[in-house]
Amino acid sequence: MEFDFSYSFTDETSAPVLFKRIGIFGSTGSIGKQTLEVIRANPNLFSAAILTAQSNAELLIEQALEFLPAAVVIVDPAKYATVHQALHPKGIQVLSGEKGLEEVALMPCYDMMMAGIVGFAGLKPTLKAIESGRHIALANKETLVVAGDVVMSLAQEKGVSIIPVDSEHSAIFQCLVGERNNPIEKIILTASGGPFVGRKPNYLVNVKREHAIQHPNWSMGAKISIDSASLMNKGLEMIEAKWLFDLQPSQIEVVIHPQSIIHSMVQFRDNSIKAQMGLPDMKLPIQYAMAYPHRIDNEFPRFNFTKSATLSFDPPDIKTFRNLALAIRALNQGGNMPCILNAANELAVYGFIKNRLGFLDMTEVIERTMNNMPFIEHPTLEEYFESDGEARNFAASLINV
Ligand code: NAD
Ligand code: MG
């Protein structure tokens, strides 16, 4: 299937920046909190129209009292009464449950969704937002890993732009502005390598959640931090890039770049390579996605070439970090295999966080799940949901969760 993603690009920067009402899905997480920082710094450009949280009622209430959104969702029904009591008197609509997320995604009170929920749970609300014609600032990469063809074709049909927030994909997107008709030879996704870069299996076998969660360059939620440590994150990002930029697997390369200064690169057919660079700070891709196609002022620390150490590049060690090899296998196989990989990985990461699995055992769970699930070459959305459920059940049976 081919997607024309060029409709997402506009070079129209002479018009003034339009005020946008942002619906922040996952406002209590790392991406959500940084989105609110960007809004706080630019009240003349953005407002927070929707806030949602899984279970952190206290933070959700605090955020809502500051930003006064039209609606909030607290997914955990046990927390509904507390949130309702605090926010209803302020005229804020309070919803609950997964259905609440889907309902709020269809509301007319916002212009752009910040998709900052972690994991498969982000897929349904994002589909609802696209259905109702809202543009998407996409942090939740799992949405494209699970059902990239369905999501991208629906976006195309509805004329909805999917603007990446993931720093690598934002970098590629920024390199492609103004290159509408120039074919890409390949993209080079950079990876910091995470906290265990250069380590071998005899070390990894003993690492614990506390080590894995300490990312050297970025401060992120627990799941993506562990995915970064296992290099699964880079595998998920290869699949994300395939859908976002309509690429063949052979056009996607990964290099380890521990300094995280080059956020990714595009090589064009004339052999010219464009890179997007800067200090690692997620607020930049967040504000770029929200203000696109404009660049707006900020006070973020600036990168100084003369004061920084060398920039280095190495191939990834996929024999040690086998999760990346499994993701490449899923990328090449296509069909429902990335969905199965993602479901098994979500369970494996959960098992690791709960100390029920070792770091290297995560790979075993994912591989066995991939080997045991029926392959579907062209799944429907229903079949993606079924594959996700079956893969979760199988992986759970291996972990005892
Ligand atoms: P996080 O764990 O810090 O936050 C997750 C948010 O989603 C929270 O608000 C939480 O309440 C909500 N949530 C969790 N489970 C939910 C569920 N089942 N239903 C509804 N809401 C739920 O995660 P994060 O680091 O902010 O990452 C969010 C997404 O952005 C992930 O897909 C991640 O891969 C992607 N991303 C994050 C970063 C980063 O720097 N944090 C960078 C690139 C991409
Ligand atoms: Mg990334």
Short mmCIF file of N, CA, C and O and ligand atoms in Angstrom, two decimals, residues 139 141 165-169 189-190 218 220 224 228 233-234 237 240 263-264 282, ligand 2:
data_model
loop_
_atom_site.label_atom_id
_atom_site.label_comp_id
_atom_site.label_asym_id
_atom_site.label_seq_id
_atom_site.Cartn_x
_atom_site.Cartn_y
_atom_site.Cartn_z
N ALA A 139 3.06 11.17 19.83
CA ALA A 139 4.16 10.63 20.65
C ALA A 139 4.00 9.12 20.77
O ALA A 139 4.98 8.38 20.76
N LYS A 141 4.05 5.96 19.79
CA LYS A 141 4.52 5.21 18.62
C LYS A 141 3.81 3.87 18.46
O LYS A 141 3.67 3.35 17.36
N VAL A 165 6.10 13.38 17.13
CA VAL A 165 6.70 14.00 18.31
C VAL A 165 7.94 13.23 18.74
O VAL A 165 8.86 13.80 19.32
N ASP A 166 7.96 11.93 18.45
CA ASP A 166 9.15 11.14 18.75
C ASP A 166 10.35 11.89 18.14
O ASP A 166 10.28 12.32 16.98
N SER A 167 11.42 12.08 18.92
CA SER A 167 12.46 13.03 18.50
C SER A 167 13.09 12.65 17.15
O SER A 167 13.37 13.51 16.33
N GLU A 168 13.29 11.33 16.92
CA GLU A 168 13.91 10.88 15.66
C GLU A 168 13.01 11.21 14.48
O GLU A 168 13.46 11.64 13.43
N HIS A 169 11.71 10.95 14.67
CA HIS A 169 10.77 11.14 13.56
C HIS A 169 10.49 12.62 13.34
O HIS A 169 10.28 13.05 12.21
N LEU A 189 18.18 6.44 11.56
CA LEU A 189 17.63 6.69 12.90
C LEU A 189 18.78 6.60 13.88
O LEU A 189 19.47 5.58 13.94
N THR A 190 18.97 7.64 14.68
CA THR A 190 20.02 7.55 15.70
C THR A 190 19.42 7.00 17.00
O THR A 190 18.25 7.21 17.30
N TRP A 218 17.81 11.21 28.33
CA TRP A 218 16.42 11.65 28.31
C TRP A 218 15.74 11.20 29.61
O TRP A 218 16.03 10.13 30.12
N MET A 220 12.23 9.98 30.82
CA MET A 220 10.99 9.53 30.16
C MET A 220 10.21 8.60 31.08
O MET A 220 10.68 8.23 32.15
N ILE A 224 9.02 3.34 28.13
CA ILE A 224 9.93 3.72 27.05
C ILE A 224 11.38 3.69 27.54
O ILE A 224 12.30 3.38 26.77
N SER A 228 14.16 1.55 25.74
CA SER A 228 15.41 2.16 25.26
C SER A 228 16.60 1.32 25.71
O SER A 228 17.56 1.14 24.96
N ASN A 233 12.93 -0.03 21.79
CA ASN A 233 12.42 1.29 21.38
C ASN A 233 12.85 1.62 19.95
O ASN A 233 12.06 2.12 19.15
N LYS A 234 14.10 1.30 19.61
CA LYS A 234 14.57 1.64 18.25
C LYS A 234 13.87 0.77 17.22
O LYS A 234 13.57 1.21 16.11
N GLU A 237 10.59 2.17 16.67
CA GLU A 237 10.73 3.40 15.88
C GLU A 237 10.98 3.12 14.40
O GLU A 237 10.59 3.92 13.54
N GLU A 240 7.56 2.50 13.18
CA GLU A 240 6.87 3.81 13.16
C GLU A 240 7.29 4.61 11.92
O GLU A 240 6.46 5.19 11.21
N HIS A 263 19.51 14.02 15.94
CA HIS A 263 18.29 13.30 16.33
C HIS A 263 17.82 12.34 15.25
O HIS A 263 16.98 11.49 15.55
N SER A 264 18.32 12.46 14.06
CA SER A 264 18.16 11.51 12.94
C SER A 264 18.49 12.23 11.64
O SER A 264 18.68 13.45 11.65
N MET A 282 12.77 16.97 24.88
CA MET A 282 11.53 16.63 24.18
C MET A 282 10.61 17.83 23.96
O MET A 282 9.72 17.78 23.12
MG MG B 2 12.53 8.34 20.06
#
